[in-house]
Amino acid sequence: FMIGPLNTEIEQYLIDQERFEDLRQQTTLRAGRNLCDLSYANAYDGPLPEVLKVIRDCLGSGRTLDMQYTPYGGSTITRRLIARQLSSTHGERFNYRDIVLTPGAMAALNVLFRVVRHDAEPNEVVVITPCWLDYPLYLANLGMTPVMVPMAEDLTNLDLERIKDALGPHTRAVVITQPSNPTGTLYSREQLQQLSSVLEASESHPLLISDESHRDYVFQPHSFSSPLEFYDLTCVVYSFGKGLLIQGQRIGYAAVSPRINDHKAVARQLERLCRA
């Protein structure tokens, strides 16, 4: 058989990533066991002892269904606990059905991109850069067009004018990381409010996807604010792996803002796309 070709755009994104991976492997061969590999966000100290204890307790509980399949969207008990936690931190009353569990933030992003995609129409997604390398790859794989919009030159502020110029009739979503990955920038409440005003004025009224995978790493005197507080059409992406230092376990979720008029339908569609 013959391997089917990838389209040119996906090939280019993969080439850039594979070049990085080749450099990492070459460095690993030279350094051997003395290598401290910072190319992946792996904690060399491993998970916290209390996290390991919870995992051991679950494995030894004797409840035979704990490690088996759950419904699409995740276990109801787990979703209720997440909804309760988000209700206390994000200023909105979440129902458990607003939460859709996924195998990591990667899957949550993919189903959110799919939920806004319109078949047989152009689909653009504004991506604030610098960004996680995989965002444009996911979009290209879905036949969507990533529209890259750089932060301001100081890498501490959003370039609101550029964002405004990038929005068009086919803009389906805007992706932002809070705090930013890889810069570590924590956007202020004022900036998030200004971003909300820009999006509300847009004719396309895009979904704002807030990737909050690193929100557990905000330290005093700074405080975390979610874009969900300011813009109604927001969905949150989160990864337990980052905060608990168990990235390889791939546990994440997408949360739909209760302020989205048809938030129940959006969450239901996310569940359905987990099947497809």
mmCIF file of C-alpha atoms in Angstrom:
data_model
loop_
_atom_site.group_PDB
_atom_site.id
_atom_site.type_symbol
_atom_site.label_atom_id
_atom_site.label_comp_id
_atom_site.label_asym_id
_atom_site.label_seq_id
_atom_site.Cartn_x
_atom_site.Cartn_y
_atom_site.Cartn_z
ATOM 1 C CA PHE A 1 0.000 0.000 0.000
ATOM 2 C CA MET A 2 1.030 3.629 -0.338
ATOM 3 C CA ILE A 3 1.080 6.141 2.482
ATOM 4 C CA GLY A 4 -1.323 8.975 1.769
ATOM 5 C CA PRO A 5 0.320 12.399 1.494
ATOM 6 C CA LEU A 6 -0.273 15.146 4.035
ATOM 7 C CA ASN A 7 -1.260 18.550 2.773
ATOM 8 C CA THR A 8 1.471 21.148 2.394
ATOM 9 C CA GLU A 9 0.416 23.243 5.379
ATOM 10 C CA ILE A 10 0.465 20.313 7.801
ATOM 11 C CA GLU A 11 3.815 19.167 6.402
ATOM 12 C CA GLN A 12 5.323 22.587 7.095
ATOM 13 C CA TYR A 13 4.105 22.662 10.694
ATOM 14 C CA LEU A 14 5.424 19.133 11.218
ATOM 15 C CA ILE A 15 8.810 19.959 9.681
ATOM 16 C CA ASP A 16 9.279 22.809 12.144
ATOM 17 C CA GLN A 17 8.384 20.578 15.091
ATOM 18 C CA GLU A 18 10.452 17.637 13.856
ATOM 19 C CA ARG A 19 13.503 19.880 13.485
ATOM 20 C CA PHE A 20 13.169 20.708 17.166
ATOM 21 C CA GLU A 21 12.735 17.023 18.051
ATOM 22 C CA ASP A 22 15.832 16.086 16.050
ATOM 23 C CA LEU A 23 17.894 18.621 18.001
ATOM 24 C CA ARG A 24 16.521 17.225 21.256
ATOM 25 C CA GLN A 25 17.448 13.669 20.311
ATOM 26 C CA GLN A 26 20.956 14.684 19.245
ATOM 27 C CA THR A 27 21.458 16.463 22.559
ATOM 28 C CA THR A 28 20.181 13.410 24.429
ATOM 29 C CA LEU A 29 22.699 11.165 22.676
ATOM 30 C CA ARG A 30 25.575 13.505 23.544
ATOM 31 C CA ALA A 31 24.622 14.110 27.171
ATOM 32 C CA GLY A 32 23.315 10.661 28.087
ATOM 33 C CA ARG A 33 21.991 10.228 31.601
ATOM 34 C CA ASN A 34 23.371 13.633 32.625
ATOM 35 C CA LEU A 35 20.870 15.440 30.426
ATOM 36 C CA CYS A 36 18.342 17.733 32.065
ATOM 37 C CA ASP A 37 15.753 17.902 29.298
ATOM 38 C CA LEU A 38 13.740 21.115 29.562
ATOM 39 C CA SER A 39 12.221 20.789 26.092
ATOM 40 C CA TYR A 40 9.154 19.159 27.668
ATOM 41 C CA ALA A 41 7.443 20.444 30.787
ATOM 42 C CA ASN A 42 8.253 17.338 32.810
ATOM 43 C CA ALA A 43 8.882 17.814 36.522
ATOM 44 C CA TYR A 44 12.067 15.955 37.456
ATOM 45 C CA ASP A 45 10.915 15.744 41.068
ATOM 46 C CA GLY A 46 7.746 14.009 39.906
ATOM 47 C CA PRO A 47 4.230 14.496 41.282
ATOM 48 C CA LEU A 48 3.695 15.713 44.831
ATOM 49 C CA PRO A 49 3.512 12.928 47.456
ATOM 50 C CA GLU A 50 -0.165 13.626 48.163
ATOM 51 C CA VAL A 51 -0.989 13.170 44.465
ATOM 52 C CA LEU A 52 0.787 9.806 44.392
ATOM 53 C CA LYS A 53 -1.039 8.774 47.566
ATOM 54 C CA VAL A 54 -4.435 9.518 46.025
ATOM 55 C CA ILE A 55 -3.508 7.482 42.939
ATOM 56 C CA ARG A 56 -2.327 4.552 45.085
ATOM 57 C CA ASP A 57 -5.473 4.712 47.218
ATOM 58 C CA CYS A 58 -7.659 4.627 44.113
ATOM 59 C CA LEU A 59 -5.771 1.685 42.649
ATOM 60 C CA GLY A 60 -6.093 -0.241 45.892
ATOM 61 C CA SER A 61 -9.697 0.660 46.657
ATOM 62 C CA GLY A 62 -11.173 -2.610 45.395
ATOM 63 C CA ARG A 63 -13.813 -0.745 43.377
ATOM 64 C CA THR A 64 -13.569 -2.743 40.175
ATOM 65 C CA LEU A 65 -15.190 -0.131 37.925
ATOM 66 C CA ASP A 66 -12.876 2.744 38.856
ATOM 67 C CA MET A 67 -10.462 1.972 36.007
ATOM 68 C CA GLN A 68 -13.111 1.145 33.404
ATOM 69 C CA TYR A 69 -14.965 3.125 30.727
ATOM 70 C CA THR A 70 -16.930 6.226 31.682
ATOM 71 C CA PRO A 71 -19.717 7.882 29.669
ATOM 72 C CA TYR A 72 -18.755 10.316 26.921
ATOM 73 C CA GLY A 73 -18.152 13.595 28.675
ATOM 74 C CA GLY A 74 -16.828 11.858 31.767
ATOM 75 C CA SER A 75 -18.020 10.579 35.119
ATOM 76 C CA THR A 76 -20.916 12.588 36.531
ATOM 77 C CA ILE A 77 -19.337 12.701 39.997
ATOM 78 C CA THR A 78 -16.092 14.094 38.597
ATOM 79 C CA ARG A 79 -17.930 16.637 36.470
ATOM 80 C CA ARG A 80 -19.941 17.808 39.466
ATOM 81 C CA LEU A 81 -16.761 18.343 41.478
ATOM 82 C CA ILE A 82 -15.178 20.338 38.649
ATOM 83 C CA ALA A 83 -18.346 22.405 38.207
ATOM 84 C CA ARG A 84 -18.339 23.182 41.934
ATOM 85 C CA GLN A 85 -14.689 24.228 41.822
ATOM 86 C CA LEU A 86 -15.154 26.439 38.748
ATOM 87 C CA SER A 87 -18.229 28.036 40.289
ATOM 88 C CA SER A 88 -16.096 29.138 43.224
ATOM 89 C CA THR A 89 -13.171 30.443 41.137
ATOM 90 C CA HIS A 90 -14.703 31.803 37.927
ATOM 91 C CA GLY A 91 -17.716 33.713 39.214
ATOM 92 C CA GLU A 92 -20.357 31.703 37.347
ATOM 93 C CA ARG A 93 -22.664 28.906 38.430
ATOM 94 C CA PHE A 94 -21.609 25.873 36.392
ATOM 95 C CA ASN A 95 -23.752 22.792 35.941
ATOM 96 C CA TYR A 96 -21.963 19.477 35.638
ATOM 97 C CA ARG A 97 -23.163 19.202 32.040
ATOM 98 C CA ASP A 98 -21.189 22.359 31.215
ATOM 99 C CA ILE A 99 -18.041 20.289 31.813
ATOM 100 C CA VAL A 100 -16.776 17.782 29.241
ATOM 101 C CA LEU A 101 -13.835 15.656 30.336
ATOM 102 C CA THR A 102 -11.248 14.836 27.686
ATOM 103 C CA PRO A 103 -7.941 12.930 27.452
ATOM 104 C CA GLY A 104 -5.898 16.050 28.089
ATOM 105 C CA ALA A 105 -6.154 19.683 27.010
ATOM 106 C CA MET A 106 -5.133 18.656 23.488
ATOM 107 C CA ALA A 107 -8.397 16.774 22.972
ATOM 108 C CA ALA A 108 -10.414 19.587 24.568
ATOM 109 C CA LEU A 109 -8.944 22.066 22.089
ATOM 110 C CA ASN A 110 -9.675 19.775 19.153
ATOM 111 C CA VAL A 111 -13.341 19.255 20.011
ATOM 112 C CA LEU A 112 -13.790 22.997 20.591
ATOM 113 C CA PHE A 113 -12.278 23.762 17.197
ATOM 114 C CA ARG A 114 -14.613 21.209 15.662
ATOM 115 C CA VAL A 115 -17.679 22.611 17.387
ATOM 116 C CA VAL A 116 -17.196 26.033 15.741
ATOM 117 C CA ARG A 117 -16.242 24.720 12.294
ATOM 118 C CA HIS A 118 -18.731 25.323 9.480
ATOM 119 C CA ASP A 119 -18.644 22.778 6.671
ATOM 120 C CA ALA A 120 -18.282 24.131 3.117
ATOM 121 C CA GLU A 121 -17.326 27.595 4.422
ATOM 122 C CA PRO A 122 -14.026 29.304 5.242
ATOM 123 C CA ASN A 123 -13.091 28.845 8.893
ATOM 124 C CA GLU A 124 -10.588 31.189 10.509
ATOM 125 C CA VAL A 125 -9.307 31.072 14.080
ATOM 126 C CA VAL A 126 -7.274 33.938 15.510
ATOM 127 C CA VAL A 127 -4.298 32.636 17.492
ATOM 128 C CA ILE A 128 -2.377 34.974 19.790
ATOM 129 C CA THR A 129 1.357 34.359 19.377
ATOM 130 C CA PRO A 130 3.803 33.274 20.685
ATOM 131 C CA CYS A 131 1.640 30.227 21.269
ATOM 132 C CA TRP A 132 1.854 26.531 21.965
ATOM 133 C CA LEU A 133 3.296 24.977 18.797
ATOM 134 C CA ASP A 134 0.395 22.578 18.268
ATOM 135 C CA TYR A 135 -2.446 25.114 17.915
ATOM 136 C CA PRO A 136 -1.916 25.804 14.189
ATOM 137 C CA LEU A 137 -1.283 22.114 13.503
ATOM 138 C CA TYR A 138 -4.648 21.132 15.004
ATOM 139 C CA LEU A 139 -6.415 23.816 12.989
ATOM 140 C CA ALA A 140 -4.726 22.883 9.722
ATOM 141 C CA ASN A 141 -5.586 19.228 10.321
ATOM 142 C CA LEU A 142 -9.261 20.231 10.577
ATOM 143 C CA GLY A 143 -9.105 22.293 7.392
ATOM 144 C CA MET A 144 -9.309 25.535 9.361
ATOM 145 C CA THR A 145 -7.077 28.566 8.871
ATOM 146 C CA PRO A 146 -4.988 29.832 11.801
ATOM 147 C CA VAL A 147 -4.631 33.622 11.716
ATOM 148 C CA MET A 148 -1.537 34.455 13.747
ATOM 149 C CA VAL A 149 -1.670 37.718 15.696
ATOM 150 C CA PRO A 150 1.478 38.641 17.647
ATOM 151 C CA MET A 151 1.385 40.119 21.107
ATOM 152 C CA ALA A 152 2.706 43.645 21.544
ATOM 153 C CA GLU A 153 6.468 43.902 21.091
ATOM 154 C CA ASP A 154 7.129 43.941 24.839
ATOM 155 C CA LEU A 155 5.418 40.498 25.106
ATOM 156 C CA THR A 156 3.451 41.701 28.136
ATOM 157 C CA ASN A 157 0.320 43.027 26.429
ATOM 158 C CA LEU A 158 -2.204 42.053 23.814
ATOM 159 C CA ASP A 159 -2.052 44.012 20.565
ATOM 160 C CA LEU A 160 -5.736 44.881 20.469
ATOM 161 C CA GLU A 161 -5.538 46.793 17.188
ATOM 162 C CA ARG A 162 -4.004 43.802 15.425
ATOM 163 C CA ILE A 163 -6.639 41.514 16.914
ATOM 164 C CA LYS A 164 -9.366 43.862 15.718
ATOM 165 C CA ASP A 165 -7.868 43.922 12.209
ATOM 166 C CA ALA A 166 -7.631 40.107 12.134
ATOM 167 C CA LEU A 167 -11.309 39.559 12.918
ATOM 168 C CA GLY A 168 -13.526 38.989 9.908
ATOM 169 C CA PRO A 169 -16.820 37.439 8.820
ATOM 170 C CA HIS A 170 -15.311 33.932 8.875
ATOM 171 C CA THR A 171 -13.619 34.199 12.280
ATOM 172 C CA ARG A 172 -14.997 31.287 14.312
ATOM 173 C CA ALA A 173 -12.855 31.569 17.423
ATOM 174 C CA VAL A 174 -9.996 33.356 19.152
ATOM 175 C CA VAL A 175 -7.470 31.325 21.173
ATOM 176 C CA ILE A 176 -5.708 32.871 24.144
ATOM 177 C CA THR A 177 -3.605 31.281 26.873
ATOM 178 C CA GLN A 178 -3.961 32.686 30.371
ATOM 179 C CA PRO A 179 -1.277 32.817 31.626
ATOM 180 C CA SER A 180 0.483 32.819 28.290
ATOM 181 C CA ASN A 181 2.445 29.809 27.118
ATOM 182 C CA PRO A 182 5.369 30.180 26.414
ATOM 183 C CA THR A 183 5.954 33.774 27.582
ATOM 184 C CA GLY A 184 4.412 33.434 31.046
ATOM 185 C CA THR A 185 2.566 36.728 30.574
ATOM 186 C CA LEU A 186 -0.441 37.110 32.861
ATOM 187 C CA TYR A 187 -3.032 39.308 31.203
ATOM 188 C CA SER A 188 -4.570 41.940 33.467
ATOM 189 C CA ARG A 189 -8.281 42.354 34.085
ATOM 190 C CA GLU A 190 -8.129 45.617 32.147
ATOM 191 C CA GLN A 191 -6.640 43.883 29.088
ATOM 192 C CA LEU A 192 -9.210 41.097 29.234
ATOM 193 C CA GLN A 193 -12.022 43.644 29.462
ATOM 194 C CA GLN A 194 -10.608 45.475 26.440
ATOM 195 C CA LEU A 195 -10.340 42.200 24.528
ATOM 196 C CA SER A 196 -13.963 41.473 25.386
ATOM 197 C CA SER A 197 -15.009 44.853 23.981
ATOM 198 C CA VAL A 198 -13.152 44.144 20.732
ATOM 199 C CA LEU A 199 -14.805 40.731 20.349
ATOM 200 C CA GLU A 200 -18.268 42.029 21.214
ATOM 201 C CA ALA A 201 -17.926 44.672 18.499
ATOM 202 C CA SER A 202 -16.959 42.072 15.899
ATOM 203 C CA GLU A 203 -19.599 41.101 13.365
ATOM 204 C CA SER A 204 -18.728 37.411 13.712
ATOM 205 C CA HIS A 205 -19.014 37.260 17.540
ATOM 206 C CA PRO A 206 -16.347 34.531 17.779
ATOM 207 C CA LEU A 207 -15.995 31.996 20.551
ATOM 208 C CA LEU A 208 -13.139 32.862 22.903
ATOM 209 C CA ILE A 209 -11.177 29.754 23.872
ATOM 210 C CA SER A 210 -9.238 30.366 27.076
ATOM 211 C CA ASP A 211 -6.483 27.790 27.520
ATOM 212 C CA GLU A 212 -5.894 27.893 31.274
ATOM 213 C CA SER A 213 -3.634 24.859 31.542
ATOM 214 C CA HIS A 214 -1.049 26.861 33.517
ATOM 215 C CA ARG A 215 -3.343 28.853 35.797
ATOM 216 C CA ASP A 216 -2.068 26.985 38.869
ATOM 217 C CA TYR A 217 1.308 28.684 38.405
ATOM 218 C CA VAL A 218 0.314 32.220 39.351
ATOM 219 C CA PHE A 219 2.056 33.414 42.489
ATOM 220 C CA GLN A 220 1.671 36.333 44.886
ATOM 221 C CA PRO A 221 1.354 39.264 44.529
ATOM 222 C CA HIS A 222 -0.257 38.406 41.179
ATOM 223 C CA SER A 223 -3.747 36.956 40.842
ATOM 224 C CA PHE A 224 -5.416 34.995 38.077
ATOM 225 C CA SER A 225 -8.395 36.313 36.115
ATOM 226 C CA SER A 226 -10.205 34.254 33.513
ATOM 227 C CA PRO A 227 -11.405 35.786 30.228
ATOM 228 C CA LEU A 228 -14.678 34.007 31.009
ATOM 229 C CA GLU A 229 -15.439 36.759 33.547
ATOM 230 C CA PHE A 230 -15.543 39.395 30.815
ATOM 231 C CA TYR A 231 -16.817 37.809 27.599
ATOM 232 C CA ASP A 232 -19.990 35.742 27.492
ATOM 233 C CA LEU A 233 -18.982 33.523 24.563
ATOM 234 C CA THR A 234 -16.080 31.830 26.335
ATOM 235 C CA CYS A 235 -15.034 28.218 26.808
ATOM 236 C CA VAL A 236 -12.238 27.219 29.181
ATOM 237 C CA VAL A 237 -9.654 24.519 28.520
ATOM 238 C CA TYR A 238 -7.762 22.986 31.436
ATOM 239 C CA SER A 239 -5.247 20.213 32.045
ATOM 240 C CA PHE A 240 -4.929 18.524 35.429
ATOM 241 C CA GLY A 241 -1.569 17.225 34.260
ATOM 242 C CA LYS A 242 0.104 20.626 34.524
ATOM 243 C CA GLY A 243 -1.097 21.529 38.013
ATOM 244 C CA LEU A 244 -0.621 18.039 39.477
ATOM 245 C CA LEU A 245 2.612 17.313 37.555
ATOM 246 C CA ILE A 246 1.148 14.198 35.928
ATOM 247 C CA GLN A 247 1.195 15.415 32.314
ATOM 248 C CA GLY A 248 1.546 11.932 30.879
ATOM 249 C CA GLN A 249 -1.806 10.861 32.330
ATOM 250 C CA ARG A 250 -3.686 13.123 29.908
ATOM 251 C CA ILE A 251 -6.583 14.374 32.029
ATOM 252 C CA GLY A 252 -8.295 17.581 30.963
ATOM 253 C CA TYR A 253 -11.613 19.211 30.195
ATOM 254 C CA ALA A 254 -13.500 21.843 28.259
ATOM 255 C CA ALA A 255 -15.905 24.024 30.258
ATOM 256 C CA VAL A 256 -18.705 25.964 28.565
ATOM 257 C CA SER A 257 -19.638 29.317 30.067
ATOM 258 C CA PRO A 258 -23.184 29.272 31.471
ATOM 259 C CA ARG A 259 -23.593 32.759 29.964
ATOM 260 C CA ILE A 260 -23.570 31.369 26.420
ATOM 261 C CA ASN A 261 -27.237 31.473 25.407
ATOM 262 C CA ASP A 262 -27.272 27.913 24.095
ATOM 263 C CA HIS A 263 -24.567 26.601 26.425
ATOM 264 C CA LYS A 264 -26.427 23.322 26.926
ATOM 265 C CA ALA A 265 -26.404 22.676 23.180
ATOM 266 C CA VAL A 266 -22.713 23.597 22.948
ATOM 267 C CA ALA A 267 -21.791 21.199 25.757
ATOM 268 C CA ARG A 268 -23.956 18.481 24.239
ATOM 269 C CA GLN A 269 -22.205 18.921 20.895
ATOM 270 C CA LEU A 270 -18.820 18.648 22.612
ATOM 271 C CA GLU A 271 -19.946 15.344 24.139
ATOM 272 C CA ARG A 272 -21.088 14.095 20.735
ATOM 273 C CA LEU A 273 -17.799 15.071 19.107
ATOM 274 C CA CYS A 274 -15.955 13.014 21.721
ATOM 275 C CA ARG A 275 -17.543 10.007 20.008
ATOM 276 C CA ALA A 276 -16.745 11.044 16.443
#
